[in-house]
Every structure is written in C-alpha cells, then in structure tokens.
mmCIF file of N, CA and C in Angstrom:
data_model
loop_
_atom_site.group_PDB
_atom_site.id
_atom_site.type_symbol
_atom_site.label_atom_id
_atom_site.label_comp_id
_atom_site.label_asym_id
_atom_site.label_seq_id
_atom_site.Cartn_x
_atom_site.Cartn_y
_atom_site.Cartn_z
ATOM 1 N N MET O 332 -2.425 -40.677 83.424
ATOM 2 C CA MET O 332 -3.671 -41.303 83.077
ATOM 3 C C MET O 332 -3.576 -42.798 83.357
ATOM 4 N N GLU O 333 -4.647 -43.366 83.869
ATOM 5 C CA GLU O 333 -4.695 -44.800 84.121
ATOM 6 C C GLU O 333 -5.598 -45.469 83.093
ATOM 7 N N VAL O 334 -5.121 -46.616 82.603
ATOM 8 C CA VAL O 334 -5.834 -47.386 81.595
ATOM 9 C C VAL O 334 -5.797 -48.847 82.017
ATOM 10 N N LEU O 335 -6.869 -49.561 81.751
ATOM 11 C CA LEU O 335 -6.854 -51.003 81.942
ATOM 12 C C LEU O 335 -6.295 -51.612 80.669
ATOM 13 N N GLY O 336 -5.131 -52.234 80.778
ATOM 14 C CA GLY O 336 -4.511 -52.902 79.638
ATOM 15 C C GLY O 336 -4.910 -54.366 79.637
ATOM 16 N N ILE O 337 -5.403 -54.837 78.502
ATOM 17 C CA ILE O 337 -5.846 -56.225 78.390
ATOM 18 C C ILE O 337 -5.142 -56.880 77.212
ATOM 19 N N ASP O 338 -4.622 -58.087 77.443
ATOM 20 C CA ASP O 338 -3.969 -58.873 76.402
ATOM 21 C C ASP O 338 -4.789 -60.129 76.173
ATOM 22 N N ILE O 339 -5.347 -60.245 74.984
ATOM 23 C CA ILE O 339 -6.069 -61.461 74.611
ATOM 24 C C ILE O 339 -5.071 -62.333 73.874
ATOM 25 N N GLY O 340 -4.700 -63.447 74.501
ATOM 26 C CA GLY O 340 -3.691 -64.326 73.925
ATOM 27 C C GLY O 340 -4.199 -65.740 73.765
ATOM 28 N N SER O 341 -3.334 -66.608 73.304
ATOM 29 C CA SER O 341 -3.703 -67.998 73.056
ATOM 30 C C SER O 341 -4.054 -68.755 74.329
ATOM 31 N N TYR O 342 -3.507 -68.323 75.451
ATOM 32 C CA TYR O 342 -3.698 -69.057 76.697
ATOM 33 C C TYR O 342 -4.691 -68.410 77.643
ATOM 34 N N GLY O 343 -5.275 -67.312 77.255
ATOM 35 C CA GLY O 343 -6.238 -66.652 78.116
ATOM 36 C C GLY O 343 -6.170 -65.151 77.965
ATOM 37 N N ILE O 344 -6.899 -64.484 78.819
ATOM 38 C CA ILE O 344 -6.927 -63.029 78.807
ATOM 39 C C ILE O 344 -6.298 -62.532 80.100
ATOM 40 N N LYS O 345 -5.333 -61.614 79.950
ATOM 41 C CA LYS O 345 -4.651 -61.034 81.102
ATOM 42 C C LYS O 345 -4.936 -59.544 81.127
ATOM 43 N N GLY O 346 -5.015 -58.985 82.316
ATOM 44 C CA GLY O 346 -5.244 -57.553 82.422
ATOM 45 C C GLY O 346 -4.542 -56.969 83.625
ATOM 46 N N ALA O 347 -4.249 -55.672 83.541
ATOM 47 C CA ALA O 347 -3.661 -54.926 84.653
ATOM 48 C C ALA O 347 -3.912 -53.445 84.403
ATOM 49 N N ILE O 348 -3.943 -52.685 85.475
ATOM 50 C CA ILE O 348 -4.087 -51.239 85.354
ATOM 51 C C ILE O 348 -2.696 -50.645 85.153
ATOM 52 N N VAL O 349 -2.592 -49.744 84.179
ATOM 53 C CA VAL O 349 -1.311 -49.169 83.788
ATOM 54 C C VAL O 349 -1.358 -47.651 83.915
ATOM 55 N N ASN O 350 -0.281 -47.075 84.463
ATOM 56 C CA ASN O 350 -0.104 -45.629 84.450
ATOM 57 C C ASN O 350 0.574 -45.313 83.123
ATOM 58 N N THR O 351 -0.157 -44.669 82.204
ATOM 59 C CA THR O 351 0.376 -44.434 80.862
ATOM 60 C C THR O 351 1.402 -43.308 80.803
ATOM 61 N N VAL O 352 1.468 -42.488 81.825
ATOM 62 C CA VAL O 352 2.480 -41.430 81.859
ATOM 63 C C VAL O 352 3.839 -42.038 82.197
ATOM 64 N N LEU O 353 3.850 -42.914 83.184
ATOM 65 C CA LEU O 353 5.096 -43.541 83.629
ATOM 66 C C LEU O 353 5.401 -44.844 82.902
ATOM 67 N N GLY O 354 4.378 -45.428 82.258
ATOM 68 C CA GLY O 354 4.567 -46.719 81.609
ATOM 69 C C GLY O 354 4.747 -47.833 82.614
ATOM 70 N N GLU O 355 4.047 -47.729 83.743
ATOM 71 C CA GLU O 355 4.197 -48.715 84.816
ATOM 72 C C GLU O 355 2.881 -49.409 85.113
ATOM 73 N N ILE O 356 2.972 -50.694 85.395
ATOM 74 C CA ILE O 356 1.810 -51.455 85.847
ATOM 75 C C ILE O 356 1.597 -51.116 87.311
ATOM 76 N N ILE O 357 0.374 -50.723 87.672
ATOM 77 C CA ILE O 357 0.117 -50.264 89.040
ATOM 78 C C ILE O 357 -0.903 -51.133 89.772
ATOM 79 N N SER O 358 -1.205 -52.302 89.223
ATOM 80 C CA SER O 358 -2.113 -53.223 89.903
ATOM 81 C C SER O 358 -1.571 -54.634 89.749
ATOM 82 N N LYS O 359 -2.168 -55.550 90.483
ATOM 83 C CA LYS O 359 -1.842 -56.954 90.277
ATOM 84 C C LYS O 359 -2.478 -57.406 88.970
ATOM 85 N N LYS O 360 -1.803 -58.303 88.280
ATOM 86 C CA LYS O 360 -2.333 -58.861 87.043
ATOM 87 C C LYS O 360 -3.465 -59.827 87.380
ATOM 88 N N LYS O 361 -4.515 -59.792 86.580
ATOM 89 C CA LYS O 361 -5.619 -60.735 86.731
ATOM 90 C C LYS O 361 -5.808 -61.452 85.405
ATOM 91 N N THR O 362 -6.255 -62.700 85.484
ATOM 92 C CA THR O 362 -6.410 -63.498 84.273
ATOM 93 C C THR O 362 -7.739 -64.236 84.271
ATOM 94 N N THR O 363 -8.106 -64.679 83.076
ATOM 95 C CA THR O 363 -9.255 -65.572 82.932
ATOM 96 C C THR O 363 -8.702 -66.979 82.746
ATOM 97 N N GLY O 364 -9.577 -67.928 82.668
ATOM 98 C CA GLY O 364 -9.143 -69.288 82.379
ATOM 99 C C GLY O 364 -8.678 -69.407 80.937
ATOM 100 N N GLU O 365 -8.211 -70.596 80.578
ATOM 101 C CA GLU O 365 -7.757 -70.841 79.220
ATOM 102 C C GLU O 365 -8.849 -70.559 78.206
ATOM 103 N N LEU O 366 -8.441 -70.095 77.041
ATOM 104 C CA LEU O 366 -9.393 -69.832 75.965
ATOM 105 C C LEU O 366 -9.523 -71.081 75.100
ATOM 106 N N GLU O 367 -10.575 -71.831 75.325
ATOM 107 C CA GLU O 367 -10.810 -73.018 74.514
ATOM 108 C C GLU O 367 -11.667 -72.690 73.303
ATOM 109 N N ASP O 368 -12.371 -71.580 73.353
ATOM 110 C CA ASP O 368 -13.292 -71.190 72.292
ATOM 111 C C ASP O 368 -13.106 -69.700 72.037
ATOM 112 N N THR O 369 -12.703 -69.348 70.821
ATOM 113 C CA THR O 369 -12.433 -67.942 70.516
ATOM 114 C C THR O 369 -13.510 -67.306 69.639
ATOM 115 N N ARG O 370 -14.682 -67.917 69.577
ATOM 116 C CA ARG O 370 -15.775 -67.278 68.843
ATOM 117 C C ARG O 370 -16.087 -65.934 69.504
ATOM 118 N N PRO O 371 -16.583 -64.977 68.717
ATOM 119 C CA PRO O 371 -16.796 -63.634 69.261
ATOM 120 C C PRO O 371 -17.568 -63.587 70.575
ATOM 121 N N HIS O 372 -18.693 -64.264 70.667
ATOM 122 C CA HIS O 372 -19.485 -64.150 71.900
ATOM 123 C C HIS O 372 -18.741 -64.698 73.115
ATOM 124 N N LYS O 373 -17.860 -65.676 72.917
ATOM 125 C CA LYS O 373 -17.086 -66.231 74.032
ATOM 126 C C LYS O 373 -15.997 -65.251 74.487
ATOM 127 N N LEU O 374 -15.258 -64.665 73.534
ATOM 128 C CA LEU O 374 -14.220 -63.702 73.908
ATOM 129 C C LEU O 374 -14.824 -62.436 74.504
ATOM 130 N N ILE O 375 -15.942 -62.001 73.955
ATOM 131 C CA ILE O 375 -16.609 -60.809 74.486
ATOM 132 C C ILE O 375 -17.021 -61.042 75.935
ATOM 133 N N SER O 376 -17.540 -62.231 76.228
ATOM 134 C CA SER O 376 -17.938 -62.570 77.595
ATOM 135 C C SER O 376 -16.729 -62.595 78.531
ATOM 136 N N LYS O 377 -15.620 -63.179 78.067
ATOM 137 C CA LYS O 377 -14.396 -63.232 78.886
ATOM 138 C C LYS O 377 -13.848 -61.821 79.133
ATOM 139 N N MET O 378 -13.918 -60.970 78.112
ATOM 140 C CA MET O 378 -13.477 -59.577 78.269
ATOM 141 C C MET O 378 -14.313 -58.896 79.349
ATOM 142 N N HIS O 379 -15.613 -59.097 79.296
ATOM 143 C CA HIS O 379 -16.508 -58.515 80.302
ATOM 144 C C HIS O 379 -16.121 -59.004 81.694
ATOM 145 N N ASP O 380 -15.825 -60.303 81.815
ATOM 146 C CA ASP O 380 -15.448 -60.882 83.109
ATOM 147 C C ASP O 380 -14.204 -60.216 83.690
ATOM 148 N N ILE O 381 -13.191 -60.007 82.862
ATOM 149 C CA ILE O 381 -11.953 -59.433 83.402
ATOM 150 C C ILE O 381 -12.143 -57.971 83.774
ATOM 151 N N VAL O 382 -12.946 -57.240 83.012
ATOM 152 C CA VAL O 382 -13.224 -55.839 83.361
ATOM 153 C C VAL O 382 -13.967 -55.786 84.694
ATOM 154 N N LYS O 383 -14.889 -56.719 84.910
ATOM 155 C CA LYS O 383 -15.616 -56.777 86.185
ATOM 156 C C LYS O 383 -14.682 -57.103 87.345
ATOM 157 N N GLN O 384 -13.673 -57.944 87.111
ATOM 158 C CA GLN O 384 -12.718 -58.278 88.175
ATOM 159 C C GLN O 384 -12.025 -57.022 88.706
ATOM 160 N N PHE O 385 -11.812 -56.045 87.832
ATOM 161 C CA PHE O 385 -11.164 -54.797 88.236
ATOM 162 C C PHE O 385 -12.167 -53.744 88.683
ATOM 163 N N ASP O 386 -13.457 -54.021 88.529
ATOM 164 C CA ASP O 386 -14.500 -53.022 88.806
ATOM 165 C C ASP O 386 -14.151 -51.729 88.062
ATOM 166 N N TRP O 387 -13.833 -51.870 86.776
ATOM 167 C CA TRP O 387 -13.274 -50.792 85.969
ATOM 168 C C TRP O 387 -14.343 -50.074 85.160
ATOM 169 N N ASP O 388 -14.223 -48.735 85.081
ATOM 170 C CA ASP O 388 -15.139 -47.975 84.231
ATOM 171 C C ASP O 388 -14.413 -46.910 83.409
ATOM 172 N N GLY O 389 -13.096 -47.036 83.296
ATOM 173 C CA GLY O 389 -12.302 -46.076 82.530
ATOM 174 C C GLY O 389 -11.905 -46.626 81.169
ATOM 175 N N PRO O 390 -10.943 -45.978 80.518
ATOM 176 C CA PRO O 390 -10.510 -46.423 79.196
ATOM 177 C C PRO O 390 -9.777 -47.762 79.248
ATOM 178 N N ILE O 391 -9.888 -48.497 78.145
ATOM 179 C CA ILE O 391 -9.265 -49.814 78.030
ATOM 180 C C ILE O 391 -8.464 -49.871 76.738
ATOM 181 N N GLY O 392 -7.238 -50.379 76.842
ATOM 182 C CA GLY O 392 -6.426 -50.688 75.671
ATOM 183 C C GLY O 392 -6.319 -52.193 75.573
ATOM 184 N N CYS O 393 -6.582 -52.745 74.400
ATOM 185 C CA CYS O 393 -6.630 -54.195 74.245
ATOM 186 C C CYS O 393 -5.706 -54.659 73.129
ATOM 187 N N ALA O 394 -4.812 -55.602 73.462
ATOM 188 C CA ALA O 394 -3.952 -56.252 72.478
ATOM 189 C C ALA O 394 -4.674 -57.508 71.998
ATOM 190 N N PHE O 395 -4.832 -57.636 70.683
ATOM 191 C CA PHE O 395 -5.682 -58.676 70.092
ATOM 192 C C PHE O 395 -4.877 -59.511 69.095
ATOM 193 N N PRO O 396 -5.070 -60.837 69.077
ATOM 194 C CA PRO O 396 -4.247 -61.717 68.241
ATOM 195 C C PRO O 396 -4.712 -61.811 66.785
ATOM 196 N N ALA O 397 -4.804 -60.663 66.116
ATOM 197 C CA ALA O 397 -5.217 -60.644 64.708
ATOM 198 C C ALA O 397 -4.750 -59.344 64.074
ATOM 199 N N ALA O 398 -4.647 -59.348 62.757
ATOM 200 C CA ALA O 398 -4.375 -58.097 62.050
ATOM 201 C C ALA O 398 -5.587 -57.193 62.217
ATOM 202 N N MET O 399 -5.329 -55.908 62.473
ATOM 203 C CA MET O 399 -6.403 -54.952 62.761
ATOM 204 C C MET O 399 -6.226 -53.699 61.912
ATOM 205 N N ASN O 400 -7.327 -53.025 61.653
ATOM 206 C CA ASN O 400 -7.293 -51.704 61.042
ATOM 207 C C ASN O 400 -8.390 -50.870 61.671
ATOM 208 N N ARG O 401 -7.978 -49.928 62.531
ATOM 209 C CA ARG O 401 -8.912 -49.032 63.216
ATOM 210 C C ARG O 401 -10.023 -49.789 63.938
ATOM 211 N N GLY O 402 -9.634 -50.850 64.639
ATOM 212 C CA GLY O 402 -10.577 -51.616 65.439
ATOM 213 C C GLY O 402 -11.288 -52.727 64.705
ATOM 214 N N ILE O 403 -11.110 -52.806 63.390
ATOM 215 C CA ILE O 403 -11.753 -53.847 62.590
ATOM 216 C C ILE O 403 -10.786 -55.020 62.438
ATOM 217 N N VAL O 404 -11.278 -56.235 62.676
ATOM 218 C CA VAL O 404 -10.458 -57.441 62.573
ATOM 219 C C VAL O 404 -10.304 -57.816 61.097
ATOM 220 N N LEU O 405 -9.059 -58.002 60.659
ATOM 221 C CA LEU O 405 -8.773 -58.301 59.254
ATOM 222 C C LEU O 405 -8.413 -59.754 58.992
ATOM 223 N N SER O 406 -8.005 -60.482 60.019
ATOM 224 C CA SER O 406 -7.564 -61.865 59.820
ATOM 225 C C SER O 406 -7.999 -62.726 60.991
ATOM 226 N N ALA O 407 -7.872 -64.040 60.795
ATOM 227 C CA ALA O 407 -8.274 -64.950 61.869
ATOM 228 C C ALA O 407 -7.335 -66.148 61.942
ATOM 229 N N ASN O 408 -6.037 -65.897 61.920
ATOM 230 C CA ASN O 408 -5.074 -66.996 61.989
ATOM 231 C C ASN O 408 -5.023 -67.649 63.362
ATOM 232 N N ARG O 409 -5.213 -66.857 64.421
ATOM 233 C CA ARG O 409 -5.103 -67.396 65.781
ATOM 234 C C ARG O 409 -6.408 -67.312 66.562
ATOM 235 N N ILE O 410 -7.477 -66.905 65.892
ATOM 236 C CA ILE O 410 -8.794 -66.822 66.522
ATOM 237 C C ILE O 410 -9.840 -67.363 65.558
ATOM 238 N N ASN O 411 -11.056 -67.510 66.036
ATOM 239 C CA ASN O 411 -12.148 -68.017 65.216
ATOM 240 C C ASN O 411 -12.402 -67.095 64.026
ATOM 241 N N GLU O 412 -12.643 -67.689 62.874
ATOM 242 C CA GLU O 412 -12.837 -66.914 61.637
ATOM 243 C C GLU O 412 -14.059 -66.000 61.663
ATOM 244 N N ALA O 413 -14.974 -66.212 62.582
ATOM 245 C CA ALA O 413 -16.148 -65.338 62.694
ATOM 246 C C ALA O 413 -15.756 -63.909 63.079
ATOM 247 N N TRP O 414 -14.518 -63.707 63.541
ATOM 248 C CA TRP O 414 -14.049 -62.369 63.904
ATOM 249 C C TRP O 414 -13.755 -61.490 62.691
ATOM 250 N N VAL O 415 -13.471 -62.090 61.534
ATOM 251 C CA VAL O 415 -13.084 -61.303 60.360
ATOM 252 C C VAL O 415 -14.185 -60.296 60.020
ATOM 253 N N ASP O 416 -13.794 -59.049 59.853
ATOM 254 C CA ASP O 416 -14.656 -57.895 59.559
ATOM 255 C C ASP O 416 -15.444 -57.385 60.766
ATOM 256 N N ALA O 417 -15.238 -57.987 61.928
ATOM 257 C CA ALA O 417 -15.935 -57.512 63.138
ATOM 258 C C ALA O 417 -15.286 -56.224 63.638
ATOM 259 N N ASP O 418 -16.094 -55.347 64.186
ATOM 260 C CA ASP O 418 -15.612 -54.105 64.795
ATOM 261 C C ASP O 418 -15.343 -54.388 66.273
ATOM 262 N N ALA O 419 -14.121 -54.833 66.569
ATOM 263 C CA ALA O 419 -13.763 -55.229 67.934
ATOM 264 C C ALA O 419 -13.869 -54.058 68.902
ATOM 265 N N ASP O 420 -13.463 -52.860 68.475
ATOM 266 C CA ASP O 420 -13.591 -51.680 69.341
ATOM 267 C C ASP O 420 -15.035 -51.534 69.812
ATOM 268 N N HIS O 421 -15.956 -51.586 68.869
ATOM 269 C CA HIS O 421 -17.378 -51.395 69.186
ATOM 270 C C HIS O 421 -17.919 -52.535 70.050
ATOM 271 N N LEU O 422 -17.618 -53.779 69.679
ATOM 272 C CA LEU O 422 -18.146 -54.925 70.429
ATOM 273 C C LEU O 422 -17.670 -54.915 71.877
ATOM 274 N N PHE O 423 -16.370 -54.661 72.093
ATOM 275 C CA PHE O 423 -15.843 -54.647 73.453
ATOM 276 C C PHE O 423 -16.329 -53.422 74.229
ATOM 277 N N SER O 424 -16.458 -52.286 73.563
ATOM 278 C CA SER O 424 -16.985 -51.085 74.227
ATOM 279 C C SER O 424 -18.422 -51.300 74.665
ATOM 280 N N GLU O 425 -19.201 -51.934 73.800
ATOM 281 C CA GLU O 425 -20.614 -52.159 74.097
ATOM 282 C C GLU O 425 -20.801 -53.052 75.323
ATOM 283 N N ILE O 426 -20.021 -54.125 75.435
ATOM 284 C CA ILE O 426 -20.198 -55.068 76.549
ATOM 285 C C ILE O 426 -19.631 -54.515 77.855
ATOM 286 N N THR O 427 -18.568 -53.699 77.779
ATOM 287 C CA THR O 427 -17.932 -53.201 79.008
ATOM 288 C C THR O 427 -18.479 -51.852 79.455
ATOM 289 N N GLY O 428 -19.067 -51.107 78.541
ATOM 290 C CA GLY O 428 -19.507 -49.754 78.862
ATOM 291 C C GLY O 428 -18.346 -48.770 78.944
ATOM 292 N N CYS O 429 -17.177 -49.190 78.483
ATOM 293 C CA CYS O 429 -15.969 -48.363 78.529
ATOM 294 C C CYS O 429 -15.508 -48.030 77.111
ATOM 295 N N SER O 430 -14.678 -47.015 77.004
ATOM 296 C CA SER O 430 -14.028 -46.716 75.731
ATOM 297 C C SER O 430 -12.909 -47.739 75.542
ATOM 298 N N VAL O 431 -12.967 -48.512 74.452
ATOM 299 C CA VAL O 431 -11.988 -49.571 74.214
ATOM 300 C C VAL O 431 -11.293 -49.329 72.876
ATOM 301 N N ASN O 432 -9.958 -49.408 72.894
ATOM 302 C CA ASN O 432 -9.154 -49.295 71.682
ATOM 303 C C ASN O 432 -8.407 -50.604 71.516
ATOM 304 N N VAL O 433 -8.686 -51.312 70.414
ATOM 305 C CA VAL O 433 -8.094 -52.623 70.162
ATOM 306 C C VAL O 433 -7.052 -52.503 69.053
ATOM 307 N N ILE O 434 -5.840 -53.035 69.313
ATOM 308 C CA ILE O 434 -4.811 -53.088 68.274
ATOM 309 C C ILE O 434 -4.195 -54.483 68.267
ATOM 310 N N ASN O 435 -3.479 -54.786 67.201
ATOM 311 C CA ASN O 435 -2.789 -56.065 67.083
ATOM 312 C C ASN O 435 -1.816 -56.240 68.246
ATOM 313 N N ASP O 436 -1.722 -57.463 68.755
ATOM 314 C CA ASP O 436 -0.881 -57.708 69.927
ATOM 315 C C ASP O 436 0.603 -57.442 69.673
ATOM 316 N N THR O 437 1.099 -57.772 68.504
ATOM 317 C CA THR O 437 2.502 -57.499 68.199
ATOM 318 C C THR O 437 2.745 -55.998 68.064
ATOM 319 N N ASP O 438 1.799 -55.296 67.447
ATOM 320 C CA ASP O 438 1.907 -53.839 67.359
ATOM 321 C C ASP O 438 1.916 -53.216 68.755
ATOM 322 N N ALA O 439 1.092 -53.751 69.650
ATOM 323 C CA ALA O 439 1.035 -53.229 71.021
ATOM 324 C C ALA O 439 2.380 -53.401 71.721
ATOM 325 N N THR O 440 3.012 -54.550 71.512
ATOM 326 C CA THR O 440 4.321 -54.801 72.112
ATOM 327 C C THR O 440 5.354 -53.813 71.581
ATOM 328 N N GLY O 441 5.379 -53.628 70.274
ATOM 329 C CA GLY O 441 6.328 -52.695 69.668
ATOM 330 C C GLY O 441 6.100 -51.265 70.121
ATOM 331 N N LEU O 442 4.841 -50.866 70.195
ATOM 332 C CA LEU O 442 4.500 -49.514 70.638
ATOM 333 C C LEU O 442 4.962 -49.276 72.075
ATOM 334 N N ALA O 443 4.726 -50.255 72.939
ATOM 335 C CA ALA O 443 5.147 -50.125 74.338
ATOM 336 C C ALA O 443 6.671 -50.057 74.452
ATOM 337 N N GLU O 444 7.359 -50.893 73.691
ATOM 338 C CA GLU O 444 8.825 -50.906 73.748
ATOM 339 C C GLU O 444 9.411 -49.579 73.262
ATOM 340 N N MET O 445 8.820 -49.031 72.203
ATOM 341 C CA MET O 445 9.331 -47.772 71.664
ATOM 342 C C MET O 445 8.945 -46.569 72.526
ATOM 343 N N THR O 446 7.859 -46.683 73.270
ATOM 344 C CA THR O 446 7.414 -45.575 74.113
ATOM 345 C C THR O 446 8.068 -45.598 75.487
ATOM 346 N N PHE O 447 8.193 -46.796 76.070
ATOM 347 C CA PHE O 447 8.665 -46.894 77.456
ATOM 348 C C PHE O 447 9.927 -47.736 77.631
ATOM 349 N N GLY O 448 10.324 -48.495 76.623
ATOM 350 C CA GLY O 448 11.437 -49.431 76.758
ATOM 351 C C GLY O 448 12.703 -48.974 76.066
ATOM 352 N N ALA O 449 13.392 -49.942 75.455
ATOM 353 C CA ALA O 449 14.696 -49.686 74.837
ATOM 354 C C ALA O 449 14.636 -48.666 73.712
ATOM 355 N N GLY O 450 13.485 -48.506 73.086
ATOM 356 C CA GLY O 450 13.375 -47.568 71.978
ATOM 357 C C GLY O 450 13.035 -46.147 72.369
ATOM 358 N N LYS O 451 12.818 -45.934 73.656
ATOM 359 C CA LYS O 451 12.433 -44.599 74.117
ATOM 360 C C LYS O 451 13.490 -43.572 73.705
ATOM 361 N N ASN O 452 13.025 -42.480 73.120
ATOM 362 C CA ASN O 452 13.882 -41.372 72.679
ATOM 363 C C ASN O 452 14.843 -41.745 71.549
ATOM 364 N N GLN O 453 14.614 -42.873 70.892
ATOM 365 C CA GLN O 453 15.440 -43.271 69.755
ATOM 366 C C GLN O 453 14.805 -42.764 68.466
ATOM 367 N N LYS O 454 15.625 -42.407 67.518
ATOM 368 C CA LYS O 454 15.139 -41.956 66.220
ATOM 369 C C LYS O 454 15.293 -43.082 65.213
ATOM 370 N N GLY O 455 14.518 -42.995 64.148
ATOM 371 C CA GLY O 455 14.640 -43.975 63.079
ATOM 372 C C GLY O 455 13.378 -44.799 62.926
ATOM 373 N N THR O 456 13.457 -45.747 62.045
ATOM 374 C CA THR O 456 12.326 -46.609 61.734
ATOM 375 C C THR O 456 12.437 -47.904 62.516
ATOM 376 N N THR O 457 11.322 -48.355 63.032
ATOM 377 C CA THR O 457 11.286 -49.624 63.752
ATOM 378 C C THR O 457 10.395 -50.585 62.989
ATOM 379 N N ILE O 458 10.878 -51.777 62.751
ATOM 380 C CA ILE O 458 10.092 -52.804 62.066
ATOM 381 C C ILE O 458 9.835 -53.924 63.054
ATOM 382 N N VAL O 459 8.562 -54.281 63.198
ATOM 383 C CA VAL O 459 8.190 -55.357 64.122
ATOM 384 C C VAL O 459 7.857 -56.587 63.313
#
C-alpha cells in the first residue's frame, strides 16, 4: 500500500510517498517554506499545498507537533493555541479530499522505528 507521509514540524512541512509494506520512501521528498504562522487556517493551507505538489488522492498519514487523541489536538506547546480541541483528522481530510490520519510526531517516529527499524520483531514494552 502507498501512503503520502507528511511531517508538520517547526521548520516546515515535509512529505514523501511511502510503501507501507516495505517501509520504504518511494518518491522524492517535497517541502513547503518555513512555518512562520501555525494558526489552523495557515497549516491547513500548507497541507493542501504539499498534497497538490504530489497530485495525491490516496490515504495520508500525518505527524503533528502536539499531543493527540484520535485525531483531536490536546496541546499547543509547539503550535498556535487555536489548535487545542480541533479535529485535525477532519480538517485535513476536508481540505485535501483524502483520508487523513494524524498522530503525534514523536509517536509516529516510535511507531516507524518499531515497525520497520531497530525494533522490528522485538518483544517487550517501548517507551518514547
């Protein structure tokens, strides 16, 4: 399965198409400019821009710089406080027309490492 992976970080938004079976990036990485404004409408617009760069209409996985619970933003330490209680899954899905699943960026890193990296096939508890 191919998914557009998007990382919303302090320095901008990065994206690439990923083969989720192999855990491999299969496209060139594309980025937006620096994020000077992280209010919801600005990030939503930047997300739309990067999806358009890929001419993408499939599923999207998004790493987001906030505590999340089932797509709902719980904190705003690294983004504008207007995000708190926002349904990021819904907002990003609505603007892109794609199915979008948003999780915390650190959780995304840990999940990828345990699925495709050093933690693959390891047993036990992992704390990120």
